[in-house]
Amino acid sequence: MTTDRRTALADTAIDVLARDGMRGLTHRAVDRAAAFPPGTTSAYFRTRQALLTALVRRLADRDQAELQEAGRAAGRPRTVAELTAGLTAFTARRLTGEGRLRTLARYACAVESVRHPELREILTPRDNAARSAVRDFLAAHGVREPEERTNTLLACVDGLVFDRLVSGGAVAETEIEALVAAALSPAGTP
């Protein structure tokens, strides 16, 4: 039960952070949002830093599971159109519903990681089926240094997600198509 309660509190903390921002992330706010008695969160996570670290670990685990599943479900893209469609669908998931909440929390944690390097290490992208699919696609299309190009492509996609999170709207498929074309070009630019 302790593990389940810790997980429930970390999941609730993600939602509180997404909704109320870093200043709103308190033990009391998590207790209220989880409908647990006052003091529950602080019994499991004694300090705010312990709560934040648990939140970041849970966020990274959930993201990793989502990316593993997305990569497996979509399979290996064979064409630019398939890769573009997959990345466009990914951006839509990151900008709507529960994915939007996690994205808001992830960016708040990324900013906080500037002051807390231990969080940065947890947030560092890890290999997963989706990342491997992109890297393998680029390698199969003759891209030199596919790992670096994958990192750049995915960072650009992430930038579009951030922009639309702040300014509103969706990421257009044509924007993703242009990024894929740049990743495939010999110099890495269109």
PDB file of C-alpha atoms in Angstrom:
ATOM      1  CA  MET A   1       0.000   0.000   0.000  1.00  0.00           C
ATOM      2  CA  THR A   2       2.887   2.379   0.707  1.00  0.00           C
ATOM      3  CA  THR A   3       4.086   2.194  -2.902  1.00  0.00           C
ATOM      4  CA  ASP A   4       0.551   2.745  -4.202  1.00  0.00           C
ATOM      5  CA  ARG A   5       0.060   5.749  -1.923  1.00  0.00           C
ATOM      6  CA  ARG A   6       3.441   7.208  -2.950  1.00  0.00           C
ATOM      7  CA  THR A   7       2.523   6.765  -6.610  1.00  0.00           C
ATOM      8  CA  ALA A   8      -0.912   8.319  -6.080  1.00  0.00           C
ATOM      9  CA  LEU A   9       0.644  11.284  -4.304  1.00  0.00           C
ATOM     10  CA  ALA A  10       3.264  11.757  -7.034  1.00  0.00           C
ATOM     11  CA  ASP A  11       0.564  11.580  -9.731  1.00  0.00           C
ATOM     12  CA  THR A  12      -1.524  14.102  -7.828  1.00  0.00           C
ATOM     13  CA  ALA A  13       1.527  16.341  -7.412  1.00  0.00           C
ATOM     14  CA  ILE A  14       1.962  16.355 -11.205  1.00  0.00           C
ATOM     15  CA  ASP A  15      -1.611  17.586 -11.591  1.00  0.00           C
ATOM     16  CA  VAL A  16      -1.196  20.209  -8.848  1.00  0.00           C
ATOM     17  CA  LEU A  17       1.998  21.489 -10.454  1.00  0.00           C
ATOM     18  CA  ALA A  18       0.357  21.661 -13.892  1.00  0.00           C
ATOM     19  CA  ARG A  19      -2.674  23.466 -12.511  1.00  0.00           C
ATOM     20  CA  ASP A  20      -1.123  25.755  -9.878  1.00  0.00           C
ATOM     21  CA  GLY A  21       2.518  26.140 -10.907  1.00  0.00           C
ATOM     22  CA  MET A  22       5.659  25.664  -8.849  1.00  0.00           C
ATOM     23  CA  ARG A  23       4.537  28.056  -6.109  1.00  0.00           C
ATOM     24  CA  GLY A  24       1.260  26.166  -5.740  1.00  0.00           C
ATOM     25  CA  LEU A  25       2.982  22.812  -5.266  1.00  0.00           C
ATOM     26  CA  THR A  26       2.715  22.283  -1.523  1.00  0.00           C
ATOM     27  CA  HIS A  27       2.163  19.282   0.694  1.00  0.00           C
ATOM     28  CA  ARG A  28      -1.235  20.665   1.692  1.00  0.00           C
ATOM     29  CA  ALA A  29      -2.283  21.264  -1.903  1.00  0.00           C
ATOM     30  CA  VAL A  30      -1.420  17.659  -2.789  1.00  0.00           C
ATOM     31  CA  ASP A  31      -3.310  16.372   0.279  1.00  0.00           C
ATOM     32  CA  ARG A  32      -6.399  18.353  -0.766  1.00  0.00           C
ATOM     33  CA  ALA A  33      -6.224  17.334  -4.412  1.00  0.00           C
ATOM     34  CA  ALA A  34      -5.732  13.657  -3.498  1.00  0.00           C
ATOM     35  CA  ALA A  35      -8.542  13.853  -0.918  1.00  0.00           C
ATOM     36  CA  PHE A  36      -6.153  12.514   1.747  1.00  0.00           C
ATOM     37  CA  PRO A  37      -6.080  13.665   5.351  1.00  0.00           C
ATOM     38  CA  PRO A  38      -3.868  16.680   6.086  1.00  0.00           C
ATOM     39  CA  GLY A  39      -0.275  15.635   6.677  1.00  0.00           C
ATOM     40  CA  THR A  40      -0.398  12.562   4.442  1.00  0.00           C
ATOM     41  CA  THR A  41       1.914  13.944   1.774  1.00  0.00           C
ATOM     42  CA  SER A  42       4.452  15.197   4.303  1.00  0.00           C
ATOM     43  CA  ALA A  43       4.424  11.775   5.999  1.00  0.00           C
ATOM     44  CA  TYR A  44       5.576  10.192   2.729  1.00  0.00           C
ATOM     45  CA  PHE A  45       7.721  13.057   1.422  1.00  0.00           C
ATOM     46  CA  ARG A  46       9.179  14.984   4.361  1.00  0.00           C
ATOM     47  CA  THR A  47      10.499  17.959   2.412  1.00  0.00           C
ATOM     48  CA  ARG A  48       9.331  19.908  -0.594  1.00  0.00           C
ATOM     49  CA  GLN A  49      12.455  18.720  -2.428  1.00  0.00           C
ATOM     50  CA  ALA A  50      11.556  15.088  -1.691  1.00  0.00           C
ATOM     51  CA  LEU A  51       8.061  15.716  -3.073  1.00  0.00           C
ATOM     52  CA  LEU A  52       9.455  17.425  -6.155  1.00  0.00           C
ATOM     53  CA  THR A  53      11.956  14.611  -6.755  1.00  0.00           C
ATOM     54  CA  ALA A  54       9.202  11.998  -6.457  1.00  0.00           C
ATOM     55  CA  LEU A  55       7.055  14.011  -8.859  1.00  0.00           C
ATOM     56  CA  VAL A  56       9.874  14.249 -11.420  1.00  0.00           C
ATOM     57  CA  ARG A  57      10.659  10.525 -11.154  1.00  0.00           C
ATOM     58  CA  ARG A  58       6.991   9.649 -11.669  1.00  0.00           C
ATOM     59  CA  LEU A  59       6.701  12.092 -14.562  1.00  0.00           C
ATOM     60  CA  ALA A  60       9.759  10.586 -16.252  1.00  0.00           C
ATOM     61  CA  ASP A  61       8.428   7.056 -15.706  1.00  0.00           C
ATOM     62  CA  ARG A  62       5.033   7.936 -17.181  1.00  0.00           C
ATOM     63  CA  ASP A  63       6.611   9.694 -20.157  1.00  0.00           C
ATOM     64  CA  GLN A  64       8.965   6.782 -20.756  1.00  0.00           C
ATOM     65  CA  ALA A  65       6.084   4.280 -20.647  1.00  0.00           C
ATOM     66  CA  GLU A  66       4.069   6.413 -23.070  1.00  0.00           C
ATOM     67  CA  LEU A  67       6.986   6.701 -25.507  1.00  0.00           C
ATOM     68  CA  GLN A  68       7.747   2.982 -25.299  1.00  0.00           C
ATOM     69  CA  GLU A  69       4.118   2.150 -26.070  1.00  0.00           C
ATOM     70  CA  ALA A  70       3.833   4.761 -28.839  1.00  0.00           C
ATOM     71  CA  GLY A  71       6.985   3.443 -30.495  1.00  0.00           C
ATOM     72  CA  ARG A  72       5.801  -0.151 -30.309  1.00  0.00           C
ATOM     73  CA  ALA A  73       2.267   0.632 -31.465  1.00  0.00           C
ATOM     74  CA  ALA A  74       3.328   2.771 -34.426  1.00  0.00           C
ATOM     75  CA  GLY A  75       6.110   0.477 -35.543  1.00  0.00           C
ATOM     76  CA  ARG A  76       9.039   1.667 -37.583  1.00  0.00           C
ATOM     77  CA  PRO A  77       8.169   4.492 -39.990  1.00  0.00           C
ATOM     78  CA  ARG A  78       9.167   3.679 -43.566  1.00  0.00           C
ATOM     79  CA  THR A  79       8.374   6.981 -45.244  1.00  0.00           C
ATOM     80  CA  VAL A  80       8.657  10.675 -44.475  1.00  0.00           C
ATOM     81  CA  ALA A  81       4.855  10.806 -44.398  1.00  0.00           C
ATOM     82  CA  GLU A  82       4.701   8.059 -41.738  1.00  0.00           C
ATOM     83  CA  LEU A  83       7.336   9.735 -39.553  1.00  0.00           C
ATOM     84  CA  THR A  84       5.656  13.112 -39.979  1.00  0.00           C
ATOM     85  CA  ALA A  85       2.258  11.687 -39.063  1.00  0.00           C
ATOM     86  CA  GLY A  86       3.678   9.971 -35.998  1.00  0.00           C
ATOM     87  CA  LEU A  87       5.422  13.106 -34.745  1.00  0.00           C
ATOM     88  CA  THR A  88       2.321  15.215 -35.439  1.00  0.00           C
ATOM     89  CA  ALA A  89       0.182  12.796 -33.431  1.00  0.00           C
ATOM     90  CA  PHE A  90       2.754  12.937 -30.637  1.00  0.00           C
ATOM     91  CA  THR A  91       2.536  16.738 -30.475  1.00  0.00           C
ATOM     92  CA  ALA A  92      -1.258  16.544 -30.338  1.00  0.00           C
ATOM     93  CA  ARG A  93      -1.058  14.159 -27.355  1.00  0.00           C
ATOM     94  CA  ARG A  94       1.349  16.517 -25.596  1.00  0.00           C
ATOM     95  CA  LEU A  95      -0.971  19.502 -26.094  1.00  0.00           C
ATOM     96  CA  THR A  96      -4.330  18.040 -25.082  1.00  0.00           C
ATOM     97  CA  GLY A  97      -5.953  16.347 -22.120  1.00  0.00           C
ATOM     98  CA  GLU A  98      -3.779  14.511 -19.630  1.00  0.00           C
ATOM     99  CA  GLY A  99      -0.767  14.918 -21.938  1.00  0.00           C
ATOM    100  CA  ARG A 100      -1.102  18.695 -21.650  1.00  0.00           C
ATOM    101  CA  LEU A 101      -0.996  18.478 -17.851  1.00  0.00           C
ATOM    102  CA  ARG A 102       2.165  16.398 -17.957  1.00  0.00           C
ATOM    103  CA  THR A 103       3.716  18.778 -20.483  1.00  0.00           C
ATOM    104  CA  LEU A 104       3.022  21.782 -18.260  1.00  0.00           C
ATOM    105  CA  ALA A 105       4.521  19.939 -15.290  1.00  0.00           C
ATOM    106  CA  ARG A 106       7.536  18.798 -17.342  1.00  0.00           C
ATOM    107  CA  TYR A 107       8.419  22.334 -18.414  1.00  0.00           C
ATOM    108  CA  ALA A 108       8.023  23.653 -14.863  1.00  0.00           C
ATOM    109  CA  CYS A 109      10.360  20.895 -13.666  1.00  0.00           C
ATOM    110  CA  ALA A 110      12.834  21.620 -16.457  1.00  0.00           C
ATOM    111  CA  VAL A 111      13.119  25.230 -15.305  1.00  0.00           C
ATOM    112  CA  GLU A 112      13.455  24.093 -11.674  1.00  0.00           C
ATOM    113  CA  SER A 113      16.213  21.665 -12.688  1.00  0.00           C
ATOM    114  CA  VAL A 114      18.468  24.631 -13.430  1.00  0.00           C
ATOM    115  CA  ARG A 115      18.729  25.085  -9.659  1.00  0.00           C
ATOM    116  CA  HIS A 116      18.546  21.375  -8.827  1.00  0.00           C
ATOM    117  CA  PRO A 117      20.866  19.307 -11.053  1.00  0.00           C
ATOM    118  CA  GLU A 118      19.574  16.047  -9.567  1.00  0.00           C
ATOM    119  CA  LEU A 119      16.241  16.790 -11.270  1.00  0.00           C
ATOM    120  CA  ARG A 120      17.982  17.462 -14.589  1.00  0.00           C
ATOM    121  CA  GLU A 121      19.486  14.001 -14.544  1.00  0.00           C
ATOM    122  CA  ILE A 122      16.055  12.423 -14.025  1.00  0.00           C
ATOM    123  CA  LEU A 123      14.566  14.532 -16.819  1.00  0.00           C
ATOM    124  CA  THR A 124      17.304  13.766 -19.353  1.00  0.00           C
ATOM    125  CA  PRO A 125      15.733  11.953 -22.315  1.00  0.00           C
ATOM    126  CA  ARG A 126      16.336   8.211 -22.245  1.00  0.00           C
ATOM    127  CA  ASP A 127      16.284   5.757 -25.066  1.00  0.00           C
ATOM    128  CA  ASN A 128      12.864   4.315 -25.806  1.00  0.00           C
ATOM    129  CA  ALA A 129      11.024   2.708 -28.701  1.00  0.00           C
ATOM    130  CA  ALA A 130       9.841   6.034 -30.132  1.00  0.00           C
ATOM    131  CA  ARG A 131      13.304   7.647 -30.043  1.00  0.00           C
ATOM    132  CA  SER A 132      14.826   4.478 -31.525  1.00  0.00           C
ATOM    133  CA  ALA A 133      12.266   4.506 -34.341  1.00  0.00           C
ATOM    134  CA  VAL A 134      13.254   8.067 -35.289  1.00  0.00           C
ATOM    135  CA  ARG A 135      16.985   7.305 -35.053  1.00  0.00           C
ATOM    136  CA  ASP A 136      16.598   4.111 -37.100  1.00  0.00           C
ATOM    137  CA  PHE A 137      14.548   5.948 -39.721  1.00  0.00           C
ATOM    138  CA  LEU A 138      17.212   8.616 -40.127  1.00  0.00           C
ATOM    139  CA  ALA A 139      19.992   6.014 -40.275  1.00  0.00           C
ATOM    140  CA  ALA A 140      18.076   3.991 -42.873  1.00  0.00           C
ATOM    141  CA  HIS A 141      17.795   7.145 -44.978  1.00  0.00           C
ATOM    142  CA  GLY A 142      21.555   7.688 -44.976  1.00  0.00           C
ATOM    143  CA  VAL A 143      21.796  10.423 -42.375  1.00  0.00           C
ATOM    144  CA  ARG A 144      25.259  10.727 -40.910  1.00  0.00           C
ATOM    145  CA  GLU A 145      25.319  10.868 -37.138  1.00  0.00           C
ATOM    146  CA  PRO A 146      21.688   9.775 -36.737  1.00  0.00           C
ATOM    147  CA  GLU A 147      21.851  10.016 -32.935  1.00  0.00           C
ATOM    148  CA  GLU A 148      22.751  13.711 -33.022  1.00  0.00           C
ATOM    149  CA  ARG A 149      20.226  14.422 -35.768  1.00  0.00           C
ATOM    150  CA  THR A 150      17.550  12.593 -33.745  1.00  0.00           C
ATOM    151  CA  ASN A 151      18.332  14.740 -30.710  1.00  0.00           C
ATOM    152  CA  THR A 152      18.076  17.897 -32.799  1.00  0.00           C
ATOM    153  CA  LEU A 153      14.849  16.850 -34.526  1.00  0.00           C
ATOM    154  CA  LEU A 154      13.164  15.916 -31.264  1.00  0.00           C
ATOM    155  CA  ALA A 155      14.373  19.104 -29.572  1.00  0.00           C
ATOM    156  CA  CYS A 156      12.815  21.103 -32.420  1.00  0.00           C
ATOM    157  CA  VAL A 157       9.546  19.178 -32.078  1.00  0.00           C
ATOM    158  CA  ASP A 158       9.655  19.871 -28.343  1.00  0.00           C
ATOM    159  CA  GLY A 159      10.179  23.561 -29.123  1.00  0.00           C
ATOM    160  CA  LEU A 160       7.035  23.582 -31.231  1.00  0.00           C
ATOM    161  CA  VAL A 161       5.116  21.928 -28.393  1.00  0.00           C
ATOM    162  CA  PHE A 162       6.393  24.564 -25.966  1.00  0.00           C
ATOM    163  CA  ASP A 163       5.453  27.371 -28.352  1.00  0.00           C
ATOM    164  CA  ARG A 164       1.892  26.066 -28.802  1.00  0.00           C
ATOM    165  CA  LEU A 165       1.509  25.412 -25.104  1.00  0.00           C
ATOM    166  CA  VAL A 166       2.278  29.072 -24.472  1.00  0.00           C
ATOM    167  CA  SER A 167       0.653  30.679 -27.517  1.00  0.00           C
ATOM    168  CA  GLY A 168      -2.165  28.210 -28.174  1.00  0.00           C
ATOM    169  CA  GLY A 169      -3.051  26.182 -31.197  1.00  0.00           C
ATOM    170  CA  ALA A 170      -1.808  22.923 -32.615  1.00  0.00           C
ATOM    171  CA  VAL A 171       1.392  21.986 -34.351  1.00  0.00           C
ATOM    172  CA  ALA A 172       0.700  21.807 -38.083  1.00  0.00           C
ATOM    173  CA  GLU A 173       1.760  18.729 -39.980  1.00  0.00           C
ATOM    174  CA  THR A 174       3.601  20.976 -42.443  1.00  0.00           C
ATOM    175  CA  GLU A 175       5.798  22.265 -39.611  1.00  0.00           C
ATOM    176  CA  ILE A 176       6.764  18.729 -38.646  1.00  0.00           C
ATOM    177  CA  GLU A 177       7.313  17.835 -42.296  1.00  0.00           C
ATOM    178  CA  ALA A 178       9.772  20.737 -42.622  1.00  0.00           C
ATOM    179  CA  LEU A 179      11.676  19.561 -39.531  1.00  0.00           C
ATOM    180  CA  VAL A 180      11.880  16.010 -40.870  1.00  0.00           C
ATOM    181  CA  ALA A 181      13.123  17.347 -44.217  1.00  0.00           C
ATOM    182  CA  ALA A 182      15.796  19.360 -42.408  1.00  0.00           C
ATOM    183  CA  ALA A 183      16.870  16.285 -40.432  1.00  0.00           C
ATOM    184  CA  LEU A 184      17.196  14.321 -43.674  1.00  0.00           C
ATOM    185  CA  SER A 185      19.108  17.008 -45.572  1.00  0.00           C
ATOM    186  CA  PRO A 186      22.882  16.587 -45.877  1.00  0.00           C
ATOM    187  CA  ALA A 187      23.682  19.727 -43.897  1.00  0.00           C
ATOM    188  CA  GLY A 188      20.788  19.345 -41.461  1.00  0.00           C
ATOM    189  CA  THR A 189      18.997  22.392 -42.851  1.00  0.00           C
ATOM    190  CA  PRO A 190      16.348  22.709 -45.561  1.00  0.00           C
TER     191      PRO A 190
END
